[in-house]
Amino acid sequence: KDDEQKIKNVLVYDLEEEGTILNHDQIIAPKTKEPDNNNDSMEYDVVIVGSGAGGGVASAVLSAAGYSVLIVEKGRYVPPHQIENLEGKSIRTMYEQSGLIKTADQSMLILAGSTVGGGTEVNWGCCLELPLYVREEWSKDHGLPQFTTQAYQESMNAIKKRISCRLPQDAVPSERRDHPHNRPNTILLDMCKNEGFKVFSAETNFLHPDWDSAGSTSCGGRYKNKQSGTVTFLADAAQCGAKILERTKVDQILRQGKRAIGVKVTILHSDGRKITKNIMAKHCVICCAGALHSPCLLLRSKFKNHHIGRHLFMHPSCGASASFSPSPPQQQTTSDNNKNNKNNKFVKGRNVWEDYVETNKLALDKNNNDKSNNTSSPPQMQSTFGAPMTVICNEFAKGPNDDGYGAKLEVPCLHTSLLGGLIPWMDPYMYKHFAQNAVNSLGLIVLQRDSGDGGRVKDDNGFAHVDYSLNDADEASMVWALTKSIEMCVKNGASRISLFGNVLPLELGNHNNNSVDSPLVQDYLKKVKDMKLKNFAATLGNAHQMGTCRMGTSPETSVVNEDGKLWECENVFVMDTSLFPTSLGVNPMLTVLTISHMLSTRLAKSLQEDLQPTQKK
C-alpha cells in the first residue's frame, strides 16, 4: 500500500484518475439493451487508432494545437501501481496475444506491445538514431528527401528532449560514471574493445538506468523510470483534453466517397459484452496500430492498394549465451535417472545428460577444480538488474557484402520465462543444469537489418496473419555475425557457449586462455556455419515490426505519400512503424517517435490553414 501511494505521488499525470481513460459504462447503454443496437455515435476532431509511439506523439501534437482527440486502443490500461514487474502478469496484460504470436510457419516468435502506451511501455529503452546511410537511402532510392532535412533533425531533437534521451554515463551518479553499465553490457563493451570491434554506448530514455528495477522494463516498469508514452506524450495529450478509449477494437474506417468520416468500433466491456459503436472524426483518422494491425485495418476498410500488408520487415534475431563463471553440474546416479524417468521418451538406456557429462568430462572437471580453488563464489551476471541494451556492437552492421544490411550485437533483457524458452532442451537434467547456471551467463543477440521485399500481413478475423521467411542473404549475415560473436566470447575466456535453440553447447572449462584455433572450437564453429536458421536449427525472434504501409512517391510503389496520407483517401493518415520504406537496422522507437512528430506537426499546420478547431470535447 505504501509503495502504491509513492508511485501515485511521483506521477506527473495519472491517466485514470484524471478521467483520460473513458469509462465504458458512461458511453454505452445499460446491460439490458441489445449490444448490436447500441450505435449512438461520438464525435471528435481527430480519431487516432493505437496509443503506441506514433499515436502518442500525434495525440500530443494535435491536442496541443486545439483539436479534440480520441485515442482508441485495443489493449488495456495498466496503472503503474498495478504493475508487479513480473513476467507472468505483464505478458498476459501488456503483450500482443499474451506473447504467443508467431509467423505462419511457426519459425519465428513475435513480441509486440498491446496496452495503453503500446511498445513504449515494454520495450528495452534503447534510443538509437536512424543511421545516416539509411536516411540517404530513403532520400535517394525512395524519393523521400525529407529524411535528410533540418525538419527531421528538429523533430528528433524535440523528441529526445521530451523523453530524457541520454547516455547512461550522463544519467548515473558521479561515483558510478566510470562504470555506467550493468555487468552484461560492461562485459560486451570490454570484449569488443579487446577485439578492436566498433562499439558504443547507446542512449536510453531511463531517468535512472542504474536502478535495479530498470531491468524490469519489459514487464511495464512499475516505477515509471523509463520515459514511456504514458508518462510523456499521452500525459501531454491528456492535459490538453485528449481522451483514451481502451479495450476497444477498431473494426473499420467509415467513409463517404474519398473521405473518412469516422470509425466503427467494438468495445469489450469488463462484464464480457461486446458493444458496437460509431465514432465520428470531423477532420481525419490516423492509423497508429503498428505494422501488424494498421494494414489489417485498412484491408478491413476495403482499401485496395496492392502494397497494403506487404514489405514486412522484422529485424530477425538469433543469439547465444556465454558463461564466464559457471558452477559444476549436479550429477545424479544412473539409478536415480532411471527411477525418475521411467516413462521419459528422452531416455533410452543412457540418457542424453549422461552422454553429455561423459563427453565433456575434461571441461566440467576444470570447472569443478576452479570452483574448489576459489574461496568465494564468483559474482553472478545479474542480467535483469539495471538498464538493458546500453552497449551496441556495430562491427557487423554493414554486412558481409558491405551493403548496409548487416547485424548488430546487443545484450537482451532476459527474464526467466524468455530465457527458459531459449535454453537448449535435449534432456530434462541437462535443461535443469543450464537453467541453474543461467545466472552466470551473458546473453547476446544478433539483430539483422533484413533485406529484400520482406513478408506479408493479412487480416484473419481481426488477428494478424504473418507470413515471413528469412532470406538467404540475411541468414548468411546473421550466421557470420553469430560465429564472430562466439569467437569473441571464446577469446575472452568463456567457459561455455550455448546457442539459443536445440544445439548442444560448447564446453571449454573455466580458464582464460581459450583459443579459437583448437579443434573443439573449430568443430563447433563449423556446425554453426552449416546451420540453417530458417529450418528451426536455432530459435528466431523479433520485437520490431515495420514496413506494411510504406511511404513513397506514388501508389504504384507505396501506400502513403510523404505526409503519411493514404493515396486512396483524403484524410486517412498512417504514423507508425508501418510507413518505413525499408527496415532500419536499429531499434525503431526513436525513429517512429521522430517521424510521427514531423508528420503530425505538418498535419496540425495544414488543418489550421483550412479549418478552425472545434471546442474540445
XYZ file of C-alpha atoms in Angstrom:
617
model
C 0.000 0.000 0.000
C 2.771 2.443 0.914
C 4.601 1.575 -2.304
C 1.451 2.171 -4.347
C 0.992 5.589 -2.774
C 4.608 6.531 -3.511
C 4.093 5.634 -7.163
C 0.937 7.740 -7.359
C 2.729 10.672 -5.757
C 5.518 10.787 -8.365
C 3.251 10.510 -11.421
C 3.085 13.791 -13.312
C -0.354 12.923 -14.660
C -2.448 9.879 -13.772
C -4.413 8.960 -16.902
C -7.029 7.024 -14.974
C -7.635 9.299 -12.008
C -7.783 12.421 -14.182
C -10.520 10.902 -16.343
C -8.476 10.493 -19.528
C -9.365 6.797 -19.687
C -13.024 6.783 -20.676
C -15.352 4.731 -18.503
C -17.157 2.180 -20.654
C -20.296 2.450 -18.541
C -20.571 6.155 -19.316
C -20.542 5.713 -23.084
C -22.523 2.517 -23.651
C -26.104 1.523 -22.999
C -27.236 -0.368 -19.893
C -26.771 -4.118 -19.827
C -30.435 -4.654 -20.637
C -30.058 -3.074 -24.074
C -29.081 -5.198 -27.067
C -25.372 -4.591 -27.808
C -25.778 -4.637 -31.601
C -28.331 -1.822 -31.460
C -26.077 0.450 -29.420
C -24.880 2.650 -32.280
C -25.171 6.092 -30.700
C -22.207 7.986 -32.119
C -19.494 10.128 -30.550
C -17.620 12.852 -32.424
C -14.066 14.197 -32.203
C -11.947 16.311 -34.495
C -9.347 13.560 -34.802
C -9.571 9.830 -34.095
C -6.252 8.046 -33.595
C -6.149 4.249 -33.779
C -3.451 2.969 -31.425
C -1.712 4.557 -28.435
C 1.872 3.438 -29.022
C 4.872 5.513 -30.075
C 3.268 7.012 -33.183
C -0.180 7.511 -31.703
C 1.116 9.043 -28.506
C 3.130 11.724 -30.283
C 0.362 12.505 -32.793
C -2.180 12.881 -29.989
C 0.101 15.255 -28.067
C 0.812 17.473 -31.083
C -2.776 17.687 -32.338
C -4.409 18.169 -28.942
C -1.897 20.932 -28.166
C -2.955 22.584 -31.437
C -6.502 22.796 -30.101
C -8.179 19.785 -31.682
C -10.335 17.324 -29.794
C -8.609 13.950 -29.958
C -9.772 10.425 -29.148
C -7.230 7.602 -28.998
C -8.724 4.144 -29.493
C -6.626 1.293 -28.053
C -7.424 -2.426 -28.229
C -5.196 -3.181 -25.235
C -5.952 -2.275 -21.655
C -4.581 0.442 -19.438
C -2.441 -0.913 -16.609
C -1.882 1.729 -13.890
C 1.696 1.809 -12.562
C 0.677 0.693 -9.078
C -0.831 -2.477 -10.607
C 2.379 -3.406 -12.431
C 4.250 -6.080 -10.482
C 7.487 -6.196 -12.534
C 6.847 -9.916 -13.040
C 6.737 -11.613 -16.426
C 3.607 -13.698 -15.985
C 1.104 -10.919 -15.443
C 2.759 -8.417 -17.763
C 2.855 -10.834 -20.693
C -0.834 -11.622 -20.230
C -1.921 -7.991 -19.917
C 0.550 -5.949 -21.979
C 1.656 -8.089 -24.946
C 0.034 -8.982 -28.239
C -1.835 -12.292 -27.850
C -0.154 -12.799 -24.470
C 3.242 -13.084 -26.160
C 2.244 -16.171 -28.147
C 2.130 -14.798 -31.684
C 4.380 -16.445 -34.294
C 4.876 -16.368 -38.027
C 2.592 -18.629 -40.043
C 5.289 -21.292 -40.438
C 5.986 -21.163 -36.669
C 9.657 -20.368 -37.298
C 9.794 -17.009 -35.524
C 8.482 -15.668 -32.214
C 6.988 -12.163 -32.399
C 6.918 -9.822 -29.408
C 4.716 -6.732 -29.635
C 3.137 -4.469 -27.059
C -0.638 -4.363 -26.693
C -1.527 -1.895 -23.956
C -2.074 1.827 -23.498
C 1.330 3.175 -24.483
C 1.996 0.251 -26.820
C 5.555 -0.924 -27.271
C 6.950 2.091 -25.416
C 5.724 0.506 -22.181
C 7.501 -2.837 -22.602
C 10.495 -2.128 -24.840
C 14.053 -2.027 -23.545
C 14.504 1.745 -23.628
C 17.224 1.781 -26.288
C 17.243 5.066 -28.246
C 19.219 4.752 -31.481
C 19.121 7.370 -34.211
C 18.254 6.322 -37.748
C 21.675 5.840 -39.399
C 22.636 8.465 -41.936
C 23.155 5.847 -44.654
C 19.554 4.660 -44.181
C 18.243 8.236 -44.310
C 20.204 8.787 -47.513
C 18.874 5.511 -48.933
C 15.307 6.649 -48.272
C 16.050 10.014 -49.837
C 17.770 8.741 -52.989
C 16.201 5.341 -53.634
C 12.667 6.062 -52.405
C 12.323 9.730 -53.338
C 11.905 10.941 -49.747
C 14.376 13.805 -49.200
C 12.630 14.954 -46.000
C 14.636 12.416 -44.003
C 17.845 14.315 -44.670
C 16.375 17.755 -43.906
C 16.615 20.070 -40.926
C 12.916 19.465 -40.202
C 13.607 15.815 -39.444
C 16.553 16.740 -37.225
C 14.483 19.315 -35.336
C 11.742 16.777 -34.680
C 14.294 14.267 -33.425
C 15.832 16.858 -31.116
C 12.403 17.695 -29.682
C 11.645 14.020 -29.111
C 14.966 13.282 -27.435
C 14.480 16.196 -25.076
C 10.942 15.143 -24.128
C 11.833 11.533 -23.333
C 15.058 12.426 -21.489
C 17.188 10.597 -24.032
C 20.816 10.476 -22.869
C 23.845 8.265 -22.427
C 23.968 6.077 -19.306
C 27.102 7.820 -18.047
C 25.219 11.140 -18.152
C 22.350 9.758 -16.071
C 24.030 7.776 -13.299
C 25.502 9.302 -10.106
C 29.007 10.738 -10.413
C 30.594 7.928 -8.394
C 29.393 5.397 -10.992
C 30.303 7.193 -14.193
C 33.389 5.077 -14.754
C 31.110 2.002 -14.836
C 27.699 3.204 -16.044
C 26.504 -0.124 -17.458
C 25.225 -3.263 -15.789
C 27.520 -6.298 -15.767
C 26.414 -7.931 -19.064
C 26.742 -4.682 -21.002
C 30.092 -3.944 -19.368
C 31.380 -7.368 -20.432
C 30.198 -6.819 -24.015
C 31.906 -3.422 -24.065
C 35.174 -4.841 -22.727
C 35.169 -7.814 -25.115
C 34.564 -5.605 -28.144
C 37.365 -3.262 -27.121
C 39.700 -6.229 -26.659
C 38.887 -7.409 -30.187
C 39.063 -3.949 -31.733
C 35.389 -4.082 -32.730
C 33.289 -0.987 -33.331
C 31.251 -0.488 -30.157
C 29.464 2.396 -28.480
C 27.262 3.281 -25.527
C 23.626 3.679 -26.517
C 21.345 6.439 -25.337
C 18.299 5.374 -23.331
C 15.164 7.061 -22.003
C 15.667 5.958 -18.392
C 15.917 8.667 -15.766
C 17.915 6.224 -13.627
C 19.466 3.453 -15.764
C 21.431 2.264 -12.729
C 18.330 1.320 -10.720
C 17.988 -2.451 -10.365
C 14.310 -2.152 -11.333
C 15.308 -0.719 -14.733
C 15.942 -4.331 -15.700
C 12.204 -4.989 -15.396
C 11.351 -2.589 -18.201
C 9.963 -5.437 -20.320
C 7.372 -6.005 -17.578
C 5.969 -2.490 -17.843
C 8.072 -0.601 -15.336
C 6.249 -0.172 -12.037
C 8.168 2.966 -11.065
C 7.980 4.697 -14.476
C 11.716 5.197 -14.538
C 11.615 4.776 -18.310
C 10.005 7.760 -20.013
C 7.426 5.763 -21.939
C 4.296 7.031 -23.661
C 2.069 7.051 -20.598
C 4.330 9.457 -18.706
C 5.268 11.670 -21.667
C 3.202 12.139 -24.827
C -0.047 10.556 -23.663
C 0.166 12.588 -20.467
C 0.799 15.719 -22.560
C -2.205 14.929 -24.742
C -4.382 14.251 -21.706
C -3.527 17.607 -20.180
C -4.759 19.205 -23.413
C -8.060 17.335 -23.217
C -7.427 14.160 -25.241
C -9.316 11.016 -24.238
C -8.414 7.318 -24.449
C -10.884 4.518 -25.151
C -9.138 1.286 -24.121
C -10.090 -2.366 -24.694
C -11.704 -1.264 -27.941
C -11.064 -2.733 -31.367
C -11.491 -0.631 -34.498
C -13.393 -2.807 -36.960
C -13.195 -0.479 -39.939
C -12.833 3.101 -41.107
C -16.164 4.629 -42.154
C -16.081 6.503 -45.469
C -18.172 8.730 -47.684
C -16.613 8.928 -51.097
C -12.907 9.680 -50.755
C -13.174 10.996 -47.205
C -13.200 9.153 -43.897
C -15.989 10.208 -41.553
C -15.115 8.054 -38.547
C -14.553 4.521 -37.322
C -16.714 1.587 -36.316
C -15.508 0.036 -33.069
C -16.269 -2.880 -30.786
C -15.895 -2.149 -27.083
C -15.017 -5.124 -24.880
C -16.766 -4.439 -21.597
C -15.407 -5.901 -18.374
C -18.627 -7.913 -17.979
C -17.937 -9.710 -21.264
C -20.266 -7.750 -23.523
C -19.091 -6.632 -26.944
C -20.690 -3.334 -27.876
C -20.560 -1.898 -31.393
C -20.366 1.868 -31.722
C -19.624 4.502 -34.358
C -17.139 7.245 -33.512
C -17.152 10.154 -35.921
C -13.995 12.010 -36.961
C -14.663 15.547 -38.139
C -11.242 16.150 -39.687
C -9.201 12.950 -40.015
C -8.414 9.400 -38.912
C -4.812 8.466 -38.100
C -3.714 4.815 -38.129
C -1.091 4.139 -35.452
C -1.902 0.493 -34.777
C 1.562 -0.724 -35.739
C 2.895 -2.721 -38.662
C 0.818 -5.766 -37.713
C -2.563 -4.080 -37.336
C -2.577 -0.878 -39.413
C -2.603 -2.871 -42.679
C -5.290 -5.187 -41.316
C -7.498 -2.192 -40.507
C -7.004 -0.750 -43.985
C -7.822 -4.110 -45.574
C -10.974 -4.488 -43.459
C -11.923 -0.970 -44.580
C -11.774 -2.117 -48.226
C -8.780 -0.074 -49.310
C -7.306 -1.675 -52.419
C -3.682 -0.547 -52.698
C -1.548 -3.538 -53.694
C 1.168 -2.703 -51.161
C -1.040 -2.757 -48.053
C 0.302 -5.503 -45.794
C 3.361 -6.173 -47.939
C 7.059 -5.374 -47.344
C 7.002 -6.550 -43.721
C 10.410 -6.241 -42.085
C 11.078 -7.571 -38.605
C 14.771 -7.408 -37.676
C 15.074 -11.204 -37.279
C 17.252 -12.121 -34.330
C 19.126 -15.149 -33.075
C 21.629 -15.409 -30.287
C 23.765 -17.277 -27.821
C 24.751 -17.218 -24.187
C 28.278 -17.337 -22.824
C 29.167 -18.469 -19.311
C 32.168 -16.880 -17.645
C 31.877 -18.205 -14.087
C 29.984 -21.498 -14.192
C 29.179 -23.829 -11.360
C 29.650 -27.585 -11.797
C 26.730 -29.784 -12.813
C 24.894 -31.626 -10.099
C 25.117 -35.166 -11.396
C 22.600 -37.791 -10.454
C 23.244 -41.514 -10.413
C 22.065 -43.722 -13.213
C 19.608 -45.409 -10.873
C 18.134 -42.027 -9.923
C 17.855 -41.096 -13.574
C 16.114 -44.320 -14.500
C 13.831 -44.092 -11.473
C 12.769 -40.519 -12.168
C 12.471 -41.017 -15.918
C 10.897 -44.433 -16.249
C 8.450 -43.152 -18.842
C 10.584 -40.307 -20.219
C 10.787 -40.589 -24.009
C 14.115 -38.726 -23.972
C 15.802 -41.572 -22.057
C 16.848 -44.649 -23.996
C 19.313 -46.665 -21.954
C 21.928 -44.000 -21.281
C 20.205 -40.612 -21.347
C 21.461 -37.521 -23.134
C 22.602 -35.917 -19.882
C 24.904 -38.851 -19.032
C 26.386 -38.800 -22.530
C 26.870 -35.054 -22.289
C 28.665 -35.284 -18.922
C 30.972 -38.043 -20.167
C 31.756 -36.277 -23.451
C 32.592 -33.013 -21.682
C 34.196 -34.566 -18.599
C 37.508 -32.730 -19.007
C 35.923 -29.289 -19.274
C 33.489 -29.955 -16.448
C 36.314 -31.242 -14.237
C 38.151 -27.972 -14.841
C 35.062 -26.131 -13.702
C 34.936 -28.253 -10.546
C 38.630 -27.709 -9.791
C 38.414 -23.962 -10.374
C 35.489 -23.725 -8.024
C 37.223 -25.740 -5.307
C 40.262 -23.457 -5.525
C 38.173 -20.315 -5.045
C 37.357 -19.205 -1.511
C 34.369 -17.168 -2.667
C 31.773 -17.642 -5.368
C 32.194 -15.512 -8.493
C 29.699 -12.682 -8.981
C 26.521 -13.512 -10.814
C 25.760 -11.911 -14.172
C 22.630 -10.157 -12.817
C 21.339 -9.614 -16.332
C 17.925 -8.468 -15.096
C 19.366 -5.676 -12.927
C 19.911 -2.243 -14.431
C 19.008 -0.933 -17.856
C 19.453 -3.489 -20.658
C 20.905 -2.822 -24.077
C 23.113 0.151 -23.228
C 26.050 -1.111 -25.331
C 25.857 -1.811 -29.071
C 28.454 -3.606 -31.190
C 28.407 -2.126 -34.691
C 31.226 -4.201 -36.162
C 28.969 -6.225 -38.471
C 26.324 -3.579 -39.273
C 27.400 -3.101 -42.895
C 27.012 -6.837 -43.527
C 29.301 -9.361 -45.250
C 28.591 -7.648 -48.593
C 29.219 -4.137 -47.223
C 25.755 -3.058 -48.413
C 24.382 -1.757 -45.109
C 22.306 -4.889 -44.490
C 24.153 -6.448 -41.598
C 23.699 -7.176 -37.915
C 24.280 -5.596 -34.535
C 25.254 -7.370 -31.322
C 23.197 -6.388 -28.291
C 22.550 -7.564 -24.743
C 18.890 -8.568 -24.333
C 16.661 -8.287 -21.290
C 16.369 -11.960 -20.327
C 13.953 -12.722 -17.529
C 13.120 -16.268 -16.505
C 10.382 -17.272 -18.941
C 12.010 -15.722 -22.010
C 15.375 -17.239 -21.129
C 13.705 -20.557 -20.372
C 12.361 -20.676 -23.900
C 15.847 -20.161 -25.327
C 17.782 -22.742 -23.286
C 18.526 -25.938 -25.255
C 16.196 -28.828 -24.454
C 17.757 -32.221 -25.044
C 17.082 -33.868 -21.732
C 15.354 -32.720 -18.503
C 18.522 -32.972 -16.382
C 20.581 -31.077 -18.919
C 17.906 -28.380 -19.108
C 17.845 -28.113 -15.311
C 21.614 -27.706 -15.224
C 21.616 -24.982 -17.876
C 18.765 -23.174 -16.131
C 20.593 -23.255 -12.799
C 23.689 -21.767 -14.420
C 21.817 -19.053 -16.296
C 22.703 -16.553 -13.551
C 26.320 -16.800 -14.729
C 25.538 -16.398 -18.424
C 25.815 -13.413 -20.724
C 23.081 -13.298 -23.358
C 23.901 -11.862 -26.782
C 21.532 -11.330 -29.679
C 22.310 -10.823 -33.339
C 19.829 -8.269 -34.711
C 19.711 -8.277 -38.503
C 18.634 -5.456 -40.804
C 16.518 -7.572 -43.139
C 16.703 -7.010 -46.882
C 14.607 -7.866 -49.919
C 10.836 -7.500 -50.246
C 10.046 -8.709 -46.729
C 6.986 -10.640 -45.632
C 3.257 -10.030 -45.631
C 0.488 -9.361 -43.116
C -3.147 -10.264 -43.808
C -6.264 -9.848 -41.712
C -7.596 -13.063 -40.182
C -10.892 -12.209 -38.475
C -9.312 -9.361 -36.568
C -5.979 -11.066 -35.953
C -2.768 -10.504 -37.888
C -1.715 -13.446 -40.067
C 2.039 -13.055 -40.560
C 3.846 -14.668 -43.493
C 7.578 -14.159 -43.196
C 10.606 -16.230 -44.127
C 14.259 -15.476 -43.598
C 16.001 -14.965 -46.943
C 19.395 -16.447 -47.805
C 21.308 -13.160 -47.672
C 20.008 -12.254 -44.216
C 20.655 -15.762 -42.931
C 24.260 -15.614 -44.151
C 24.759 -12.239 -42.463
C 23.307 -13.483 -39.171
C 25.435 -16.640 -39.154
C 28.533 -14.561 -39.946
C 27.877 -12.210 -37.017
C 26.950 -15.121 -34.747
C 30.187 -17.020 -35.422
C 32.247 -13.872 -34.873
C 30.478 -13.242 -31.561
C 31.211 -16.821 -30.476
C 34.882 -16.375 -31.365
C 34.926 -13.143 -29.359
C 33.487 -14.867 -26.293
C 35.940 -17.770 -26.575
C 38.925 -15.410 -26.828
C 37.723 -13.551 -23.755
C 37.553 -16.583 -21.501
C 34.062 -18.043 -21.856
C 33.763 -21.489 -20.339
C 30.591 -22.462 -22.174
C 28.862 -21.244 -25.342
C 25.233 -22.158 -25.855
C 23.146 -21.167 -28.861
C 19.535 -20.151 -28.384
C 17.926 -23.303 -29.714
C 18.304 -27.057 -29.527
C 22.033 -27.251 -30.194
C 24.395 -28.841 -27.685
C 26.687 -26.274 -26.034
C 30.415 -25.903 -26.465
C 32.128 -26.806 -23.156
C 35.595 -25.310 -22.712
C 36.274 -25.228 -18.989
C 36.786 -22.251 -16.758
C 40.057 -20.707 -17.907
C 41.030 -17.514 -19.698
C 43.380 -18.649 -22.475
C 40.951 -20.313 -24.859
C 41.977 -20.389 -28.495
C 39.580 -20.322 -31.426
C 42.087 -22.466 -33.335
C 41.527 -25.538 -31.182
C 39.833 -28.479 -32.949
C 36.989 -28.399 -30.412
C 36.160 -24.768 -31.146
C 36.653 -25.113 -34.891
C 34.332 -28.103 -34.999
C 31.667 -26.132 -33.132
C 32.060 -23.100 -35.402
C 31.676 -25.338 -38.446
C 28.395 -26.660 -37.046
C 27.180 -23.092 -36.547
C 28.191 -22.070 -40.069
C 26.435 -25.105 -41.524
C 23.206 -24.419 -39.634
C 20.038 -23.427 -41.445
C 18.447 -20.854 -39.170
C 15.202 -20.772 -41.118
C 14.812 -24.543 -40.743
C 14.390 -24.399 -36.945
C 18.079 -25.054 -36.224
C 18.041 -22.111 -33.826
C 15.402 -20.032 -32.103
C 14.469 -16.942 -34.103
C 12.606 -13.989 -32.669
C 11.807 -10.364 -33.300
C 10.386 -7.373 -31.470
C 10.369 -4.824 -34.318
C 7.663 -4.960 -36.977
C 7.958 -2.442 -39.835
C 7.001 -1.504 -43.354
C 3.493 -2.818 -44.179
C 2.048 0.584 -45.237
C 5.202 2.044 -46.620
C 5.817 5.642 -47.618
C 6.725 6.560 -51.171
C 6.166 8.792 -54.159
C 3.279 7.040 -55.932
C 0.522 4.459 -55.319
C 2.372 2.112 -57.676
C 5.168 1.710 -55.136
C 3.693 2.695 -51.756
C 0.616 3.060 -49.541
C 1.080 6.630 -48.264
C 2.720 9.817 -49.515
C 5.448 11.861 -47.829
C 2.861 13.326 -45.430
C 1.717 9.879 -44.323
C -1.598 10.319 -46.163
C -3.199 7.385 -47.945
C -3.180 7.654 -51.718
C -6.757 6.344 -51.684
C -8.292 8.707 -49.123
C -8.060 12.435 -48.497
C -7.994 12.354 -44.696
C -6.637 8.993 -43.541
C -3.043 9.071 -42.338
C -0.509 6.499 -41.126
C 2.006 7.478 -38.444
C 3.645 4.340 -37.111
C 6.383 1.852 -37.993
C 4.372 0.501 -40.917
C 5.285 3.501 -43.095
C 9.042 2.757 -43.062
C 10.212 2.203 -46.680
C 12.788 -0.376 -45.517
C 13.974 -1.936 -42.301
C 16.190 0.264 -40.144
C 18.890 -1.910 -38.631
C 18.415 -0.126 -35.299
C 15.773 -0.234 -32.584
C 12.904 1.761 -34.147
C 11.438 3.668 -31.176
C 13.298 6.941 -31.677
C 12.677 6.876 -35.435
C 8.922 6.360 -35.223
C 8.599 8.999 -32.500
C 10.505 11.434 -34.717
C 8.530 10.688 -37.886
C 5.209 10.958 -36.054
C 6.279 14.305 -34.604
C 7.312 15.624 -38.024
C 4.151 14.437 -39.781
C 1.658 15.397 -37.059
C 3.218 18.870 -36.762
C 2.780 19.267 -40.515
C -0.799 17.980 -40.288
C -1.681 20.384 -37.471
C -0.471 23.324 -39.555
C -2.398 22.080 -42.579
C -5.621 21.751 -40.599
C -5.178 25.197 -39.085
C -4.854 26.689 -42.550
C -8.064 25.063 -43.777
C -10.200 24.582 -40.674
C -10.987 26.042 -37.282
C -10.645 23.624 -34.341
C -13.893 22.722 -32.630
C -14.302 23.134 -28.929
C -12.605 20.282 -27.046
C -14.981 17.514 -26.144
